[in-house]
Amino acid sequence: MSAPAEIVAAVRDVLRITFVEPVRHGRPRPREWPRGLPEVGVAVTVLFGLLALAIVFAVPLREGGELTYSPSSSDTVPVLTVPLLLTGVLFSFILAVTAALHASWWLRLSLLVLGAAVVFFFAIRAWYNPLLIGVSVVFYLALVLFTLVRARRAYAWWELVVVAGLLLAATVLPWLAPAGEVTWGVDLRATALDGALVSLQILILPAMLVAGSAPAQIVVTGAQATASRPVGRGLFWTGFGVAVAWLAVVTWLGVGSDDLTPSAIVGALVALLATTSLVGVLLWRADYRTPPGPARYPEVWGGWLYPLAVAMVVANVVTLPAIIVRSLATVVGLPEVAAAIDAGLNLFLDNNPGVLGRGLLGLVVLVLAVRFAGRSRMVEAV
């Protein structure tokens, strides 16, 4: 086989193994889903498409339409998009709570706590109306009771309907009553939306971190497909030459930039040396001569990515109650309380809680890696 034909065949095989086969085996199959889920999938697709269009046309919407203002965050959004955004937030939370009915107890508890925060912001018009507050509380307590009753039971299509009804009753009913003087001269929909997004941020950030691991999995799968395919000497030297040429080009383009500095190069070399040394220590502890093959790593990533991602956003969990109280103080006209909470939040955030938290998480993960290596669980250790 000639070198060009071999290159084409190699590229085709790599694309097939890296993209085609994973998509073919992992794509959604609505015909195999339980009753009711295909319709939910269609609704999610339509809603996602509308939100994507709102993003694409964000500039015309902001320039050509009226904007509404959230006093709790000073953010503005186009008035035309507020109903769509509220629908997206509520529908997302309905799906999350329904899924949590059949999840672990800690996830159910976390979602119920977050749900209380969402109801808190959506019930902003009821803060001075005890009757409406009681309605929201009763419906949300009914949701808690339903969650406890349905926990660990088999999936039923009507669960989504019940959860949606209870959540919508707890969040939307206060908006059907006359607001009176409770609006404080602002569009409270933006405040409710802002608070709900802050509450759901604890769920959104881990999901984004997990989704960000997809490129790493693609790289590992592609590298495994490339390394495992037998190639001729001509193709090997061709690929080697292309790699060297590409390295030279990107190095030349990076000369003089802020990213390619002596300190950055030294830092990268230190990180590479530390990682290599750590892998060597783990191999020595597990009595392995070589690390496991790349193909085995994606299999265990799925079980660890979400817990690690959740641990990385613990700072958001700590700050959420303070943000809720600050938003309440801002809306009801207590600037002194809001300023005091802001000062406390700034003091907390100025001391790099995220960096310190990730450092502590790194130590915990390092201890786990050493323990896994001692049990010969090298895939998880590495």
Tab-separated table of C-alpha atoms in Angstrom:
chain	number	residue	atom	x	y	z
A	1	MET	CA	0.000	0.000	0.000
A	2	SER	CA	1.343	3.425	-0.942
A	3	ALA	CA	2.028	6.037	1.700
A	4	PRO	CA	-0.913	8.340	0.700
A	5	ALA	CA	-3.349	5.410	0.699
A	6	GLU	CA	-2.022	4.247	4.054
A	7	ILE	CA	-2.434	7.751	5.491
A	8	VAL	CA	-6.036	7.935	4.268
A	9	ALA	CA	-6.783	4.494	5.732
A	10	ALA	CA	-5.173	5.427	9.057
A	11	VAL	CA	-7.125	8.691	9.310
A	12	ARG	CA	-10.340	6.852	8.456
A	13	ASP	CA	-9.712	4.236	11.155
A	14	VAL	CA	-8.882	6.857	13.780
A	15	LEU	CA	-12.041	8.839	12.990
A	16	ARG	CA	-14.121	5.685	13.111
A	17	ILE	CA	-12.732	4.546	16.470
A	18	THR	CA	-12.672	8.023	18.034
A	19	PHE	CA	-15.987	9.479	16.851
A	20	VAL	CA	-18.181	7.176	14.774
A	21	GLU	CA	-18.248	4.111	17.031
A	22	PRO	CA	-18.703	6.006	20.356
A	23	VAL	CA	-21.561	8.030	18.867
A	24	ARG	CA	-23.134	4.931	17.343
A	25	HIS	CA	-23.065	3.044	20.644
A	26	GLY	CA	-23.828	5.980	22.939
A	27	ARG	CA	-26.471	7.900	20.982
A	28	PRO	CA	-29.976	8.229	22.457
A	29	ARG	CA	-32.449	5.527	21.411
A	30	PRO	CA	-35.936	6.884	22.162
A	31	ARG	CA	-37.618	3.639	21.081
A	32	GLU	CA	-35.949	1.852	23.999
A	33	TRP	CA	-36.846	4.500	26.583
A	34	PRO	CA	-39.625	4.022	29.150
A	35	ARG	CA	-43.035	5.493	28.495
A	36	GLY	CA	-43.097	9.273	28.569
A	37	LEU	CA	-39.354	9.869	28.176
A	38	PRO	CA	-39.399	10.301	24.357
A	39	GLU	CA	-41.864	13.176	24.754
A	40	VAL	CA	-39.630	14.708	27.424
A	41	GLY	CA	-36.683	14.396	25.044
A	42	VAL	CA	-38.610	16.250	22.334
A	43	ALA	CA	-39.548	19.016	24.777
A	44	VAL	CA	-35.941	19.378	25.936
A	45	THR	CA	-34.719	19.529	22.327
A	46	VAL	CA	-37.236	22.228	21.403
A	47	LEU	CA	-36.470	24.280	24.520
A	48	PHE	CA	-32.721	23.936	23.972
A	49	GLY	CA	-33.143	25.060	20.364
A	50	LEU	CA	-35.098	28.151	21.412
A	51	LEU	CA	-32.483	29.042	24.031
A	52	ALA	CA	-29.739	28.587	21.432
A	53	LEU	CA	-31.580	30.960	19.084
A	54	ALA	CA	-31.866	33.484	21.922
A	55	ILE	CA	-28.085	33.298	22.345
A	56	VAL	CA	-27.456	33.700	18.615
A	57	PHE	CA	-29.740	36.738	18.399
A	58	ALA	CA	-28.770	38.166	21.796
A	59	VAL	CA	-27.337	41.387	20.366
A	60	PRO	CA	-30.394	42.281	18.229
A	61	LEU	CA	-32.704	41.416	21.124
A	62	ARG	CA	-30.801	43.710	23.483
A	63	GLU	CA	-30.473	46.533	20.967
A	64	GLY	CA	-34.014	46.457	19.616
A	65	GLY	CA	-36.070	45.637	22.686
A	66	GLU	CA	-36.676	46.746	26.243
A	67	LEU	CA	-34.351	45.488	28.979
A	68	THR	CA	-35.329	44.464	32.486
A	69	TYR	CA	-33.064	44.957	35.481
A	70	SER	CA	-32.278	42.742	38.471
A	71	PRO	CA	-31.322	44.856	41.520
A	72	SER	CA	-29.720	41.871	43.242
A	73	SER	CA	-26.994	41.480	40.595
A	74	SER	CA	-27.269	44.619	38.410
A	75	ASP	CA	-27.682	42.347	35.359
A	76	THR	CA	-30.090	43.155	32.537
A	77	VAL	CA	-31.885	40.824	30.133
A	78	PRO	CA	-34.242	41.512	27.211
A	79	VAL	CA	-37.868	41.532	28.316
A	80	LEU	CA	-38.827	39.299	25.373
A	81	THR	CA	-36.548	36.521	26.617
A	82	VAL	CA	-37.688	36.512	30.264
A	83	PRO	CA	-40.577	34.016	29.750
A	84	LEU	CA	-38.273	31.694	27.809
A	85	LEU	CA	-35.550	31.908	30.457
A	86	LEU	CA	-38.015	31.293	33.276
A	87	THR	CA	-39.382	28.283	31.392
A	88	GLY	CA	-35.873	26.922	30.924
A	89	VAL	CA	-34.994	27.311	34.605
A	90	LEU	CA	-38.217	25.754	35.880
A	91	PHE	CA	-38.179	22.897	33.375
A	92	SER	CA	-34.536	22.138	34.179
A	93	PHE	CA	-35.305	21.960	37.864
A	94	ILE	CA	-38.394	19.803	37.266
A	95	LEU	CA	-36.239	17.324	35.349
A	96	ALA	CA	-33.534	17.369	38.039
A	97	VAL	CA	-35.994	16.716	40.875
A	98	THR	CA	-37.715	13.948	38.913
A	99	ALA	CA	-34.376	12.282	38.214
A	100	ALA	CA	-33.419	12.596	41.878
A	101	LEU	CA	-36.389	10.414	42.837
A	102	HIS	CA	-34.312	7.443	41.711
A	103	ALA	CA	-30.868	8.714	42.735
A	104	SER	CA	-28.845	8.409	45.930
A	105	TRP	CA	-30.158	9.928	49.154
A	106	TRP	CA	-27.553	12.695	49.279
A	107	LEU	CA	-28.486	13.870	45.787
A	108	ARG	CA	-32.179	13.925	46.694
A	109	LEU	CA	-31.412	15.907	49.838
A	110	SER	CA	-29.203	18.375	47.932
A	111	LEU	CA	-31.844	18.967	45.283
A	112	LEU	CA	-34.548	19.511	47.877
A	113	VAL	CA	-32.384	22.139	49.598
A	114	LEU	CA	-31.681	23.833	46.270
A	115	GLY	CA	-35.370	23.617	45.461
A	116	ALA	CA	-36.187	25.520	48.624
A	117	ALA	CA	-33.844	28.284	47.448
A	118	VAL	CA	-35.518	28.371	44.020
A	119	VAL	CA	-38.985	28.592	45.592
A	120	PHE	CA	-37.677	31.339	47.893
A	121	PHE	CA	-36.766	33.545	44.935
A	122	PHE	CA	-39.841	32.729	42.875
A	123	ALA	CA	-42.102	33.530	45.825
A	124	ILE	CA	-40.699	37.048	46.096
A	125	ARG	CA	-44.135	38.592	45.458
A	126	ALA	CA	-45.552	36.644	48.409
A	127	TRP	CA	-43.104	37.845	51.036
A	128	TYR	CA	-45.658	40.268	52.505
A	129	ASN	CA	-48.646	37.977	51.994
A	130	PRO	CA	-48.758	35.182	54.602
A	131	LEU	CA	-51.499	33.350	52.699
A	132	LEU	CA	-49.448	33.116	49.503
A	133	ILE	CA	-46.349	32.127	51.447
A	134	GLY	CA	-48.364	29.373	53.071
A	135	VAL	CA	-49.492	28.144	49.647
A	136	SER	CA	-45.887	27.914	48.407
A	137	VAL	CA	-44.747	26.173	51.587
A	138	VAL	CA	-47.600	23.649	51.490
A	139	PHE	CA	-46.980	22.677	47.880
A	140	TYR	CA	-43.243	22.405	48.424
A	141	LEU	CA	-43.719	20.244	51.509
A	142	ALA	CA	-46.008	18.086	49.381
A	143	LEU	CA	-43.126	17.736	46.910
A	144	VAL	CA	-40.803	16.691	49.743
A	145	LEU	CA	-43.331	14.094	50.886
A	146	PHE	CA	-43.768	12.806	47.335
A	147	THR	CA	-39.984	12.512	46.996
A	148	LEU	CA	-39.767	10.444	50.171
A	149	VAL	CA	-42.631	8.180	49.084
A	150	ARG	CA	-41.300	7.550	45.570
A	151	ALA	CA	-37.657	7.100	46.606
A	152	ARG	CA	-36.196	3.791	45.388
A	153	ARG	CA	-39.402	2.840	43.597
A	154	ALA	CA	-39.590	1.929	39.922
A	155	TYR	CA	-39.828	4.742	37.388
A	156	ALA	CA	-43.349	5.786	36.363
A	157	TRP	CA	-44.186	8.226	33.574
A	158	TRP	CA	-46.582	10.244	35.762
A	159	GLU	CA	-43.832	11.197	38.243
A	160	LEU	CA	-42.758	14.056	35.999
A	161	VAL	CA	-46.344	15.323	35.838
A	162	VAL	CA	-46.728	15.275	39.632
A	163	VAL	CA	-43.357	16.950	40.241
A	164	ALA	CA	-44.116	19.593	37.615
A	165	GLY	CA	-47.521	20.317	39.131
A	166	LEU	CA	-46.198	20.670	42.680
A	167	LEU	CA	-43.206	22.802	41.691
A	168	LEU	CA	-45.233	25.065	39.418
A	169	ALA	CA	-47.838	25.509	42.138
A	170	ALA	CA	-45.133	26.460	44.655
A	171	THR	CA	-43.371	28.892	42.315
A	172	VAL	CA	-45.990	30.289	39.922
A	173	LEU	CA	-49.106	30.674	42.088
A	174	PRO	CA	-47.694	33.734	43.950
A	175	TRP	CA	-47.436	35.508	40.587
A	176	LEU	CA	-51.156	35.115	39.903
A	177	ALA	CA	-52.147	37.305	42.849
A	178	PRO	CA	-52.063	41.129	42.699
A	179	ALA	CA	-48.611	42.384	43.631
A	180	GLY	CA	-49.750	45.560	45.353
A	181	GLU	CA	-46.725	47.411	46.708
A	182	VAL	CA	-44.483	44.355	46.731
A	183	THR	CA	-42.849	45.103	43.365
A	184	TRP	CA	-40.722	47.961	44.812
A	185	GLY	CA	-40.886	49.577	41.380
A	186	VAL	CA	-38.887	46.852	39.599
A	187	ASP	CA	-39.623	43.827	37.434
A	188	LEU	CA	-39.422	41.024	39.978
A	189	ARG	CA	-39.201	38.392	37.251
A	190	ALA	CA	-35.561	39.321	36.695
A	191	THR	CA	-34.847	38.999	40.421
A	192	ALA	CA	-36.550	35.602	40.556
A	193	LEU	CA	-34.622	34.460	37.500
A	194	ASP	CA	-31.327	35.720	38.895
A	195	GLY	CA	-31.849	34.011	42.243
A	196	ALA	CA	-32.945	30.735	40.656
A	197	LEU	CA	-29.877	30.673	38.420
A	198	VAL	CA	-27.626	31.312	41.419
A	199	SER	CA	-29.304	28.433	43.249
A	200	LEU	CA	-28.984	26.052	40.310
A	201	GLN	CA	-25.383	27.094	39.690
A	202	ILE	CA	-24.278	24.384	42.099
A	203	LEU	CA	-25.739	21.837	39.677
A	204	ILE	CA	-24.632	23.618	36.521
A	205	LEU	CA	-20.928	23.989	37.341
A	206	PRO	CA	-20.222	20.282	38.017
A	207	ALA	CA	-22.071	19.364	34.829
A	208	MET	CA	-19.939	21.844	32.881
A	209	LEU	CA	-16.751	20.417	34.396
A	210	VAL	CA	-17.812	16.881	33.503
A	211	ALA	CA	-18.687	17.979	29.969
A	212	GLY	CA	-15.264	19.596	29.711
A	213	SER	CA	-13.655	16.192	30.192
A	214	ALA	CA	-15.019	15.041	26.830
A	215	PRO	CA	-12.077	16.522	24.850
A	216	ALA	CA	-9.655	14.651	27.125
A	217	GLN	CA	-11.496	11.407	26.470
A	218	ILE	CA	-11.394	12.113	22.733
A	219	VAL	CA	-7.632	12.666	22.923
A	220	VAL	CA	-7.090	9.420	24.844
A	221	THR	CA	-9.300	7.419	22.485
A	222	GLY	CA	-7.659	8.944	19.425
A	223	ALA	CA	-4.169	8.314	20.798
A	224	GLN	CA	-5.068	4.711	21.579
A	225	ALA	CA	-6.493	4.215	18.086
A	226	THR	CA	-3.386	5.723	16.517
A	227	ALA	CA	-0.909	3.785	18.649
A	228	SER	CA	-2.640	0.422	18.281
A	229	ARG	CA	-2.863	0.518	14.483
A	230	PRO	CA	0.058	-1.164	12.694
A	231	VAL	CA	1.686	1.219	10.230
A	232	GLY	CA	4.478	0.995	7.740
A	233	ARG	CA	7.796	2.757	8.028
A	234	GLY	CA	6.812	5.345	5.422
A	235	LEU	CA	3.678	6.362	7.284
A	236	PHE	CA	5.567	6.461	10.577
A	237	TRP	CA	8.198	8.863	9.293
A	238	THR	CA	5.555	10.952	7.533
A	239	GLY	CA	3.590	11.352	10.756
A	240	PHE	CA	6.758	12.046	12.716
A	241	GLY	CA	7.769	14.764	10.262
A	242	VAL	CA	4.336	16.388	10.367
A	243	ALA	CA	4.392	16.373	14.178
A	244	VAL	CA	7.847	17.983	14.307
A	245	ALA	CA	6.839	20.586	11.722
A	246	TRP	CA	3.656	21.391	13.638
A	247	LEU	CA	5.612	21.743	16.880
A	248	ALA	CA	8.014	24.131	15.165
A	249	VAL	CA	5.152	26.219	13.745
A	250	VAL	CA	3.256	26.593	17.020
A	251	THR	CA	6.501	27.338	18.871
A	252	TRP	CA	7.371	30.060	16.383
A	253	LEU	CA	3.869	31.522	16.609
A	254	GLY	CA	4.037	31.481	20.399
A	255	VAL	CA	7.391	33.260	20.696
A	256	GLY	CA	6.866	36.610	22.372
A	257	SER	CA	3.359	35.857	23.630
A	258	ASP	CA	2.357	36.001	27.271
A	259	ASP	CA	1.749	32.242	27.312
A	260	LEU	CA	5.228	31.185	26.201
A	261	THR	CA	7.448	32.692	28.894
A	262	PRO	CA	10.431	31.188	30.741
A	263	SER	CA	8.396	30.922	33.935
A	264	ALA	CA	5.575	29.134	32.089
A	265	ILE	CA	8.026	26.684	30.512
A	266	VAL	CA	9.720	26.011	33.850
A	267	GLY	CA	6.342	25.545	35.522
A	268	ALA	CA	5.245	23.087	32.840
A	269	LEU	CA	8.486	21.114	33.175
A	270	VAL	CA	8.133	20.999	36.964
A	271	ALA	CA	4.526	19.798	36.655
A	272	LEU	CA	5.573	17.153	34.118
A	273	LEU	CA	8.420	15.961	36.338
A	274	ALA	CA	6.183	15.853	39.422
A	275	THR	CA	3.476	13.922	37.571
A	276	THR	CA	5.984	11.441	36.160
A	277	SER	CA	7.541	10.932	39.586
A	278	LEU	CA	4.137	10.414	41.190
A	279	VAL	CA	3.160	7.809	38.589
A	280	GLY	CA	6.480	6.078	39.230
A	281	VAL	CA	5.793	5.987	42.979
A	282	LEU	CA	2.322	4.564	42.380
A	283	LEU	CA	3.720	1.897	40.048
A	284	TRP	CA	6.337	0.966	42.638
A	285	ARG	CA	3.710	0.722	45.376
A	286	ALA	CA	1.442	-1.459	43.215
A	287	ASP	CA	4.393	-3.561	41.997
A	288	TYR	CA	3.600	-2.727	38.346
A	289	ARG	CA	6.244	-2.307	35.674
A	290	THR	CA	4.147	-0.157	33.315
A	291	PRO	CA	0.934	1.865	33.709
A	292	PRO	CA	-2.342	0.438	32.345
A	293	GLY	CA	-3.103	1.076	28.681
A	294	PRO	CA	-4.866	4.326	27.695
A	295	ALA	CA	-8.019	2.503	26.600
A	296	ARG	CA	-8.857	1.539	30.196
A	297	TYR	CA	-8.995	5.041	31.652
A	298	PRO	CA	-12.259	6.345	30.110
A	299	GLU	CA	-14.066	3.336	31.599
A	300	VAL	CA	-13.445	4.521	35.171
A	301	TRP	CA	-13.602	8.268	34.584
A	302	GLY	CA	-17.398	8.307	34.566
A	303	GLY	CA	-17.658	7.151	38.169
A	304	TRP	CA	-15.223	9.747	39.511
A	305	LEU	CA	-15.781	12.843	37.400
A	306	TYR	CA	-19.016	14.053	38.966
A	307	PRO	CA	-17.976	13.597	42.641
A	308	LEU	CA	-14.714	15.416	41.930
A	309	ALA	CA	-16.536	18.173	40.052
A	310	VAL	CA	-18.977	18.615	42.945
A	311	ALA	CA	-16.074	18.816	45.400
A	312	MET	CA	-14.499	21.563	43.298
A	313	VAL	CA	-17.534	23.849	43.674
A	314	VAL	CA	-17.965	23.535	47.443
A	315	ALA	CA	-17.202	27.252	47.756
A	316	ASN	CA	-20.405	27.991	45.837
A	317	VAL	CA	-22.387	25.891	48.314
A	318	VAL	CA	-20.923	27.897	51.187
A	319	THR	CA	-21.706	31.263	49.611
A	320	LEU	CA	-25.242	30.427	48.414
A	321	PRO	CA	-27.051	31.235	51.719
A	322	ALA	CA	-25.200	34.538	51.985
A	323	ILE	CA	-26.101	35.424	48.394
A	324	ILE	CA	-29.765	34.638	49.067
A	325	VAL	CA	-29.886	36.863	52.159
A	326	ARG	CA	-27.998	39.635	50.343
A	327	SER	CA	-30.483	39.525	47.469
A	328	LEU	CA	-33.385	39.697	49.903
A	329	ALA	CA	-31.853	42.655	51.726
A	330	THR	CA	-31.233	44.503	48.455
A	331	VAL	CA	-34.763	44.007	47.181
A	332	VAL	CA	-36.574	44.976	50.407
A	333	GLY	CA	-34.459	48.098	50.836
A	334	LEU	CA	-31.946	47.198	53.544
A	335	PRO	CA	-28.704	48.484	52.015
A	336	GLU	CA	-26.790	48.290	55.311
A	337	VAL	CA	-27.454	44.566	55.654
A	338	ALA	CA	-26.615	43.976	52.002
A	339	ALA	CA	-23.369	45.942	52.380
A	340	ALA	CA	-22.362	43.943	55.467
A	341	ILE	CA	-22.975	40.651	53.665
A	342	ASP	CA	-21.066	41.940	50.647
A	343	ALA	CA	-18.119	42.769	52.890
A	344	GLY	CA	-18.162	39.270	54.361
A	345	LEU	CA	-18.411	37.671	50.921
A	346	ASN	CA	-15.555	39.799	49.622
A	347	LEU	CA	-13.392	38.843	52.604
A	348	PHE	CA	-14.139	35.175	51.971
A	349	LEU	CA	-13.626	35.338	48.210
A	350	ASP	CA	-10.503	37.536	48.400
A	351	ASN	CA	-8.682	34.742	50.240
A	352	ASN	CA	-8.916	32.418	47.238
A	353	PRO	CA	-11.306	29.827	48.697
A	354	GLY	CA	-11.396	28.058	45.350
A	355	VAL	CA	-7.614	27.656	45.233
A	356	LEU	CA	-7.422	26.529	48.850
A	357	GLY	CA	-10.311	24.133	48.334
A	358	ARG	CA	-8.735	22.615	45.234
A	359	GLY	CA	-5.442	22.272	47.106
A	360	LEU	CA	-7.174	20.383	49.900
A	361	LEU	CA	-9.006	18.277	47.325
A	362	GLY	CA	-5.664	17.504	45.683
A	363	LEU	CA	-4.266	16.197	48.967
A	364	VAL	CA	-7.337	14.007	49.487
A	365	VAL	CA	-7.095	12.647	45.949
A	366	LEU	CA	-3.371	11.984	46.426
A	367	VAL	CA	-4.080	9.913	49.540
A	368	LEU	CA	-6.764	7.991	47.637
A	369	ALA	CA	-4.357	7.369	44.754
A	370	VAL	CA	-1.745	5.893	47.097
A	371	ARG	CA	-4.380	3.663	48.709
A	372	PHE	CA	-5.683	2.503	45.327
A	373	ALA	CA	-2.140	1.714	44.206
A	374	GLY	CA	-1.639	-0.366	47.338
A	375	ARG	CA	-4.703	-2.389	46.321
A	376	SER	CA	-3.437	-2.781	42.724
A	377	ARG	CA	-6.246	-0.557	41.374
A	378	MET	CA	-3.816	1.247	39.110
A	379	VAL	CA	-6.356	2.626	36.633
A	380	GLU	CA	-8.058	4.644	39.381
A	381	ALA	CA	-4.754	5.496	41.065
A	382	VAL	CA	-3.160	6.945	37.939
